[in-house]
Amino acid sequence: MASAAMLNAPCNIGAVKFEVKLKPSPNLFCARPSVKLNRRRVLTIRASKEGHDNGSSSGPLGKMGLTDEECEAAVVAGNVPEAPPVPPKPAAPAGTPIVSSLPINRRPRRNRRSSAARAAFQETNISPANLVYPLFIHEGEEDTPIGAMPGCYRLGWRHGLVEEVAKARDVGVNSIVLFPKVPDALKTSTGDEAYNDNGLVPRTIRLLKDKYPDLVIYTDVALDPYSSDGHDGIVREDGVIMNDETVHQLCKQAVAQARAGADVVSPSDMMDGRVGAIRAALDAEGFQHVSIMSYTAKYASSFYGPFREALDSNPRFGDKKTYQMNPANYREALVELQADESEGADILLVKPGLPYLDIIRLLRDKSPLPIAAYQVSGEYSMIKAGGVLKMIDEERVMMESLMCLRRAGADIILTYFALQAGRCMCGE
């Protein structure tokens, strides 16, 4: 017997409640699928923002207890449930000109319509694993703030450094590079302290490896932190930076760092032939497993100022233009690339980062080796200063700058934002 009552089946989809009203027919609920459904039923679905009614059925819609065969038979017979109506076309603002659609087949904006689509088609991604955290260390027990680099410190190698590494690891940043502030009394014209097995860097490596065996430690191979002249190489009395004699010292420095437990040694000096010489020295001492990240395209940039304040390593005279590259040069990077590849480099680095995106892309296109980019102190300080002055959104600019380095072709990025960016990526 037909019932004149409406059947209500409330349910929720997310925060939206649906109420189903069914006008049953005598033949709708049949015991056997063979019974013909002759009368059309009306199923109206209404959505509201009301709360979840007590006793509502589970699932996206209240279930009617029909079998699959009965549901299919109802549709075949023309008893199709009604869905919500097609939403009306949004009205354009008053005064919008009425024009014909442009005759274009390809509309790239279609792939940018929603956040889900944009995420699905995103070509470049970044994670904490792509970041290397540069850390400044000194012999003191207290952490000393660096004026030109807000948020950065000369960390006490026994205390502050260990704590900072722990924070970075907590957000997935498990690679660091060490830069020492060496006491002036230990600096000499030949930088012999650079290969002291009990010097600041080897001691720090041993401490960190004891505490965190799986930590990836990069080191800086150059004489400027140890030189009384502040240059990356030995300075002759006429001011010339001596290449081969410097390389000899760098080999001893790299071996000392490898002996302490360094995973990657990173010659940043820009002397000719140093990658091949260091590779041979490491292999001769049984450190075939230690990688070399060469500063392949390191430019004589004005973006390094805050870094030199951090290490107190400004040149005592002159500049570094006879060994670092001319910022005006592009093709010269290919010369350095070919030399480093042939000499056994494992990773190629471009420094600075953001102002040299074209060089990152050049190396990426010309070499199968991993490419690193160094977002240097000047880049970091500018973003920090802009954020403090409320001229930019610091966090958004930080993440955009890192994404741009990745997009240009960098596999890893050395950045003072590593901890802050890692926290951002982890949603902290």
PDB file of C-alpha atoms in Angstrom, residues 36-187:
ATOM      1  CA  LYS A  36       8.543  -3.826 -12.770  1.00  0.00           C
ATOM      2  CA  LEU A  37       8.929  -0.254 -11.492  1.00  0.00           C
ATOM      3  CA  ASN A  38       6.314   1.682 -13.393  1.00  0.00           C
ATOM      4  CA  ARG A  39       5.902   4.867 -11.442  1.00  0.00           C
ATOM      5  CA  ARG A  40       8.516   7.604 -11.369  1.00  0.00           C
ATOM      6  CA  ARG A  41       9.693   8.614  -7.891  1.00  0.00           C
ATOM      7  CA  VAL A  42      11.065  11.967  -6.910  1.00  0.00           C
ATOM      8  CA  LEU A  43      14.228  12.077  -4.812  1.00  0.00           C
ATOM      9  CA  THR A  44      15.091  15.572  -3.713  1.00  0.00           C
ATOM     10  CA  ILE A  45      18.446  16.318  -2.080  1.00  0.00           C
ATOM     11  CA  ARG A  46      18.764  19.491  -0.105  1.00  0.00           C
ATOM     12  CA  ALA A  47      21.951  20.717   1.533  1.00  0.00           C
ATOM     13  CA  SER A  48      21.948  22.863   4.623  1.00  0.00           C
ATOM     14  CA  LYS A  49      24.507  24.077   7.150  1.00  0.00           C
ATOM     15  CA  GLU A  50      22.595  22.661  10.071  1.00  0.00           C
ATOM     16  CA  GLY A  51      24.281  20.403  12.571  1.00  0.00           C
ATOM     17  CA  HIS A  52      24.261  16.608  12.475  1.00  0.00           C
ATOM     18  CA  ASP A  53      20.765  15.271  13.351  1.00  0.00           C
ATOM     19  CA  ASN A  54      20.552  12.518  15.931  1.00  0.00           C
ATOM     20  CA  GLY A  55      19.959   9.108  14.465  1.00  0.00           C
ATOM     21  CA  SER A  56      21.102  10.014  10.976  1.00  0.00           C
ATOM     22  CA  SER A  57      22.497   7.294   8.776  1.00  0.00           C
ATOM     23  CA  SER A  58      26.215   6.987   8.234  1.00  0.00           C
ATOM     24  CA  GLY A  59      27.768   7.717   4.866  1.00  0.00           C
ATOM     25  CA  PRO A  60      27.413  10.624   2.464  1.00  0.00           C
ATOM     26  CA  LEU A  61      23.653  10.006   1.980  1.00  0.00           C
ATOM     27  CA  GLY A  62      21.009   8.205   3.981  1.00  0.00           C
ATOM     28  CA  LYS A  63      20.750   4.689   2.551  1.00  0.00           C
ATOM     29  CA  MET A  64      17.373   3.325   1.451  1.00  0.00           C
ATOM     30  CA  GLY A  65      18.225  -0.356   1.882  1.00  0.00           C
ATOM     31  CA  LEU A  66      18.098  -1.130  -1.843  1.00  0.00           C
ATOM     32  CA  THR A  67      20.250  -3.743  -3.487  1.00  0.00           C
ATOM     33  CA  ASP A  68      22.530  -2.889  -6.396  1.00  0.00           C
ATOM     34  CA  GLU A  69      20.071  -4.560  -8.769  1.00  0.00           C
ATOM     35  CA  GLU A  70      17.164  -2.548  -7.437  1.00  0.00           C
ATOM     36  CA  CYS A  71      19.100   0.719  -7.753  1.00  0.00           C
ATOM     37  CA  GLU A  72      20.051  -0.100 -11.324  1.00  0.00           C
ATOM     38  CA  ALA A  73      16.511  -1.169 -12.182  1.00  0.00           C
ATOM     39  CA  ALA A  74      15.158   2.115 -10.851  1.00  0.00           C
ATOM     40  CA  VAL A  75      17.492   4.112 -13.052  1.00  0.00           C
ATOM     41  CA  VAL A  76      16.766   1.954 -16.125  1.00  0.00           C
ATOM     42  CA  ALA A  77      13.050   2.528 -15.530  1.00  0.00           C
ATOM     43  CA  GLY A  78      13.589   6.256 -15.519  1.00  0.00           C
ATOM     44  CA  ASN A  79      13.305   6.764 -11.769  1.00  0.00           C
ATOM     45  CA  VAL A  80      16.524   8.773 -11.587  1.00  0.00           C
ATOM     46  CA  PRO A  81      17.229  10.592  -8.316  1.00  0.00           C
ATOM     47  CA  GLU A  82      17.601  14.321  -8.629  1.00  0.00           C
ATOM     48  CA  ALA A  83      20.948  15.851  -7.744  1.00  0.00           C
ATOM     49  CA  PRO A  84      21.502  19.459  -6.738  1.00  0.00           C
ATOM     50  CA  PRO A  85      20.837  21.828  -9.633  1.00  0.00           C
ATOM     51  CA  VAL A  86      23.597  23.211 -11.813  1.00  0.00           C
ATOM     52  CA  PRO A  87      24.864  26.339 -10.065  1.00  0.00           C
ATOM     53  CA  PRO A  88      24.058  29.578 -11.845  1.00  0.00           C
ATOM     54  CA  LYS A  89      26.765  31.276 -13.841  1.00  0.00           C
ATOM     55  CA  PRO A  90      28.417  33.935 -11.650  1.00  0.00           C
ATOM     56  CA  ALA A  91      27.522  37.443 -12.706  1.00  0.00           C
ATOM     57  CA  ALA A  92      30.216  39.802 -13.900  1.00  0.00           C
ATOM     58  CA  PRO A  93      30.498  43.203 -12.241  1.00  0.00           C
ATOM     59  CA  ALA A  94      28.469  46.056 -13.660  1.00  0.00           C
ATOM     60  CA  GLY A  95      30.140  47.714 -16.591  1.00  0.00           C
ATOM     61  CA  THR A  96      31.983  44.613 -17.776  1.00  0.00           C
ATOM     62  CA  PRO A  97      32.143  44.711 -21.585  1.00  0.00           C
ATOM     63  CA  ILE A  98      30.331  41.990 -23.486  1.00  0.00           C
ATOM     64  CA  VAL A  99      32.785  40.324 -25.839  1.00  0.00           C
ATOM     65  CA  SER A 100      33.043  37.134 -27.839  1.00  0.00           C
ATOM     66  CA  SER A 101      35.312  34.410 -26.517  1.00  0.00           C
ATOM     67  CA  LEU A 102      38.828  34.631 -27.823  1.00  0.00           C
ATOM     68  CA  PRO A 103      39.554  31.979 -30.494  1.00  0.00           C
ATOM     69  CA  ILE A 104      42.279  30.221 -28.504  1.00  0.00           C
ATOM     70  CA  ASN A 105      42.489  26.483 -27.880  1.00  0.00           C
ATOM     71  CA  ARG A 106      45.178  26.511 -25.249  1.00  0.00           C
ATOM     72  CA  ARG A 107      44.417  28.381 -22.042  1.00  0.00           C
ATOM     73  CA  PRO A 108      47.192  27.724 -19.477  1.00  0.00           C
ATOM     74  CA  ARG A 109      45.070  29.252 -16.708  1.00  0.00           C
ATOM     75  CA  ARG A 110      42.885  26.127 -16.753  1.00  0.00           C
ATOM     76  CA  ASN A 111      45.697  24.305 -14.943  1.00  0.00           C
ATOM     77  CA  ARG A 112      45.863  27.045 -12.314  1.00  0.00           C
ATOM     78  CA  ARG A 113      42.176  27.268 -11.397  1.00  0.00           C
ATOM     79  CA  SER A 114      42.368  25.674  -7.941  1.00  0.00           C
ATOM     80  CA  SER A 115      44.898  24.977  -5.238  1.00  0.00           C
ATOM     81  CA  ALA A 116      44.511  21.240  -5.871  1.00  0.00           C
ATOM     82  CA  ALA A 117      45.320  21.664  -9.568  1.00  0.00           C
ATOM     83  CA  ARG A 118      48.272  23.936  -8.834  1.00  0.00           C
ATOM     84  CA  ALA A 119      49.668  21.400  -6.362  1.00  0.00           C
ATOM     85  CA  ALA A 120      49.184  18.542  -8.826  1.00  0.00           C
ATOM     86  CA  PHE A 121      51.070  20.310 -11.604  1.00  0.00           C
ATOM     87  CA  GLN A 122      53.826  21.893  -9.509  1.00  0.00           C
ATOM     88  CA  GLU A 123      57.113  21.261 -11.281  1.00  0.00           C
ATOM     89  CA  THR A 124      59.535  22.105  -8.467  1.00  0.00           C
ATOM     90  CA  ASN A 125      59.407  20.971  -4.868  1.00  0.00           C
ATOM     91  CA  ILE A 126      61.613  21.642  -1.888  1.00  0.00           C
ATOM     92  CA  SER A 127      62.074  19.804   1.383  1.00  0.00           C
ATOM     93  CA  PRO A 128      64.392  20.087   4.389  1.00  0.00           C
ATOM     94  CA  ALA A 129      66.541  17.368   2.804  1.00  0.00           C
ATOM     95  CA  ASN A 130      67.551  19.880   0.107  1.00  0.00           C
ATOM     96  CA  LEU A 131      69.046  22.277   2.664  1.00  0.00           C
ATOM     97  CA  VAL A 132      72.558  22.516   4.104  1.00  0.00           C
ATOM     98  CA  TYR A 133      72.892  24.673   7.222  1.00  0.00           C
ATOM     99  CA  PRO A 134      76.048  26.861   7.399  1.00  0.00           C
ATOM    100  CA  LEU A 135      77.144  27.256  11.021  1.00  0.00           C
ATOM    101  CA  PHE A 136      79.792  29.557  12.467  1.00  0.00           C
ATOM    102  CA  ILE A 137      81.823  28.181  15.362  1.00  0.00           C
ATOM    103  CA  HIS A 138      84.377  29.616  17.768  1.00  0.00           C
ATOM    104  CA  GLU A 139      86.405  28.555  20.768  1.00  0.00           C
ATOM    105  CA  GLY A 140      84.223  30.373  23.305  1.00  0.00           C
ATOM    106  CA  GLU A 141      81.538  28.786  25.438  1.00  0.00           C
ATOM    107  CA  GLU A 142      78.891  31.435  24.795  1.00  0.00           C
ATOM    108  CA  ASP A 143      77.060  32.099  21.542  1.00  0.00           C
ATOM    109  CA  THR A 144      77.960  35.507  20.102  1.00  0.00           C
ATOM    110  CA  PRO A 145      75.377  37.256  17.891  1.00  0.00           C
ATOM    111  CA  ILE A 146      76.515  38.448  14.461  1.00  0.00           C
ATOM    112  CA  GLY A 147      75.369  42.028  14.005  1.00  0.00           C
ATOM    113  CA  ALA A 148      74.978  41.980  10.229  1.00  0.00           C
ATOM    114  CA  MET A 149      73.155  38.623  10.227  1.00  0.00           C
ATOM    115  CA  PRO A 150      70.123  38.737  12.570  1.00  0.00           C
ATOM    116  CA  GLY A 151      69.426  35.327  14.042  1.00  0.00           C
ATOM    117  CA  CYS A 152      72.933  33.990  13.344  1.00  0.00           C
ATOM    118  CA  TYR A 153      75.648  33.413  15.946  1.00  0.00           C
ATOM    119  CA  ARG A 154      79.190  32.325  16.421  1.00  0.00           C
ATOM    120  CA  LEU A 155      78.311  29.153  18.253  1.00  0.00           C
ATOM    121  CA  GLY A 156      80.326  27.649  21.060  1.00  0.00           C
ATOM    122  CA  TRP A 157      81.567  24.407  19.540  1.00  0.00           C
ATOM    123  CA  ARG A 158      80.854  22.290  22.641  1.00  0.00           C
ATOM    124  CA  HIS A 159      77.428  23.639  23.583  1.00  0.00           C
ATOM    125  CA  GLY A 160      75.579  26.046  21.315  1.00  0.00           C
ATOM    126  CA  LEU A 161      76.568  24.203  18.148  1.00  0.00           C
ATOM    127  CA  VAL A 162      75.310  20.853  19.420  1.00  0.00           C
ATOM    128  CA  GLU A 163      71.998  22.439  20.419  1.00  0.00           C
ATOM    129  CA  GLU A 164      71.592  24.150  17.039  1.00  0.00           C
ATOM    130  CA  VAL A 165      72.291  20.920  15.178  1.00  0.00           C
ATOM    131  CA  ALA A 166      69.662  19.165  17.305  1.00  0.00           C
ATOM    132  CA  LYS A 167      67.079  21.828  16.378  1.00  0.00           C
ATOM    133  CA  ALA A 168      67.884  21.448  12.690  1.00  0.00           C
ATOM    134  CA  ARG A 169      67.622  17.661  12.808  1.00  0.00           C
ATOM    135  CA  ASP A 170      64.225  17.944  14.496  1.00  0.00           C
ATOM    136  CA  VAL A 171      62.828  19.577  11.339  1.00  0.00           C
ATOM    137  CA  GLY A 172      64.617  17.287   8.876  1.00  0.00           C
ATOM    138  CA  VAL A 173      67.737  19.358   8.124  1.00  0.00           C
ATOM    139  CA  ASN A 174      70.533  16.822   8.588  1.00  0.00           C
ATOM    140  CA  SER A 175      73.357  18.465   6.640  1.00  0.00           C
ATOM    141  CA  ILE A 176      75.608  21.243   7.927  1.00  0.00           C
ATOM    142  CA  VAL A 177      78.727  23.074   6.804  1.00  0.00           C
ATOM    143  CA  LEU A 178      81.208  24.462   9.332  1.00  0.00           C
ATOM    144  CA  PHE A 179      82.989  27.816   9.243  1.00  0.00           C
ATOM    145  CA  PRO A 180      85.478  28.576  12.043  1.00  0.00           C
ATOM    146  CA  LYS A 181      86.383  31.874  13.668  1.00  0.00           C
ATOM    147  CA  VAL A 182      90.048  31.193  14.413  1.00  0.00           C
ATOM    148  CA  PRO A 183      91.915  33.110  17.170  1.00  0.00           C
ATOM    149  CA  ASP A 184      94.193  35.762  15.683  1.00  0.00           C
ATOM    150  CA  ALA A 185      97.153  34.324  17.577  1.00  0.00           C
ATOM    151  CA  LEU A 186      96.883  31.126  15.496  1.00  0.00           C
ATOM    152  CA  LYS A 187      96.788  32.857  12.127  1.00  0.00           C
TER     153      LYS A 187
END
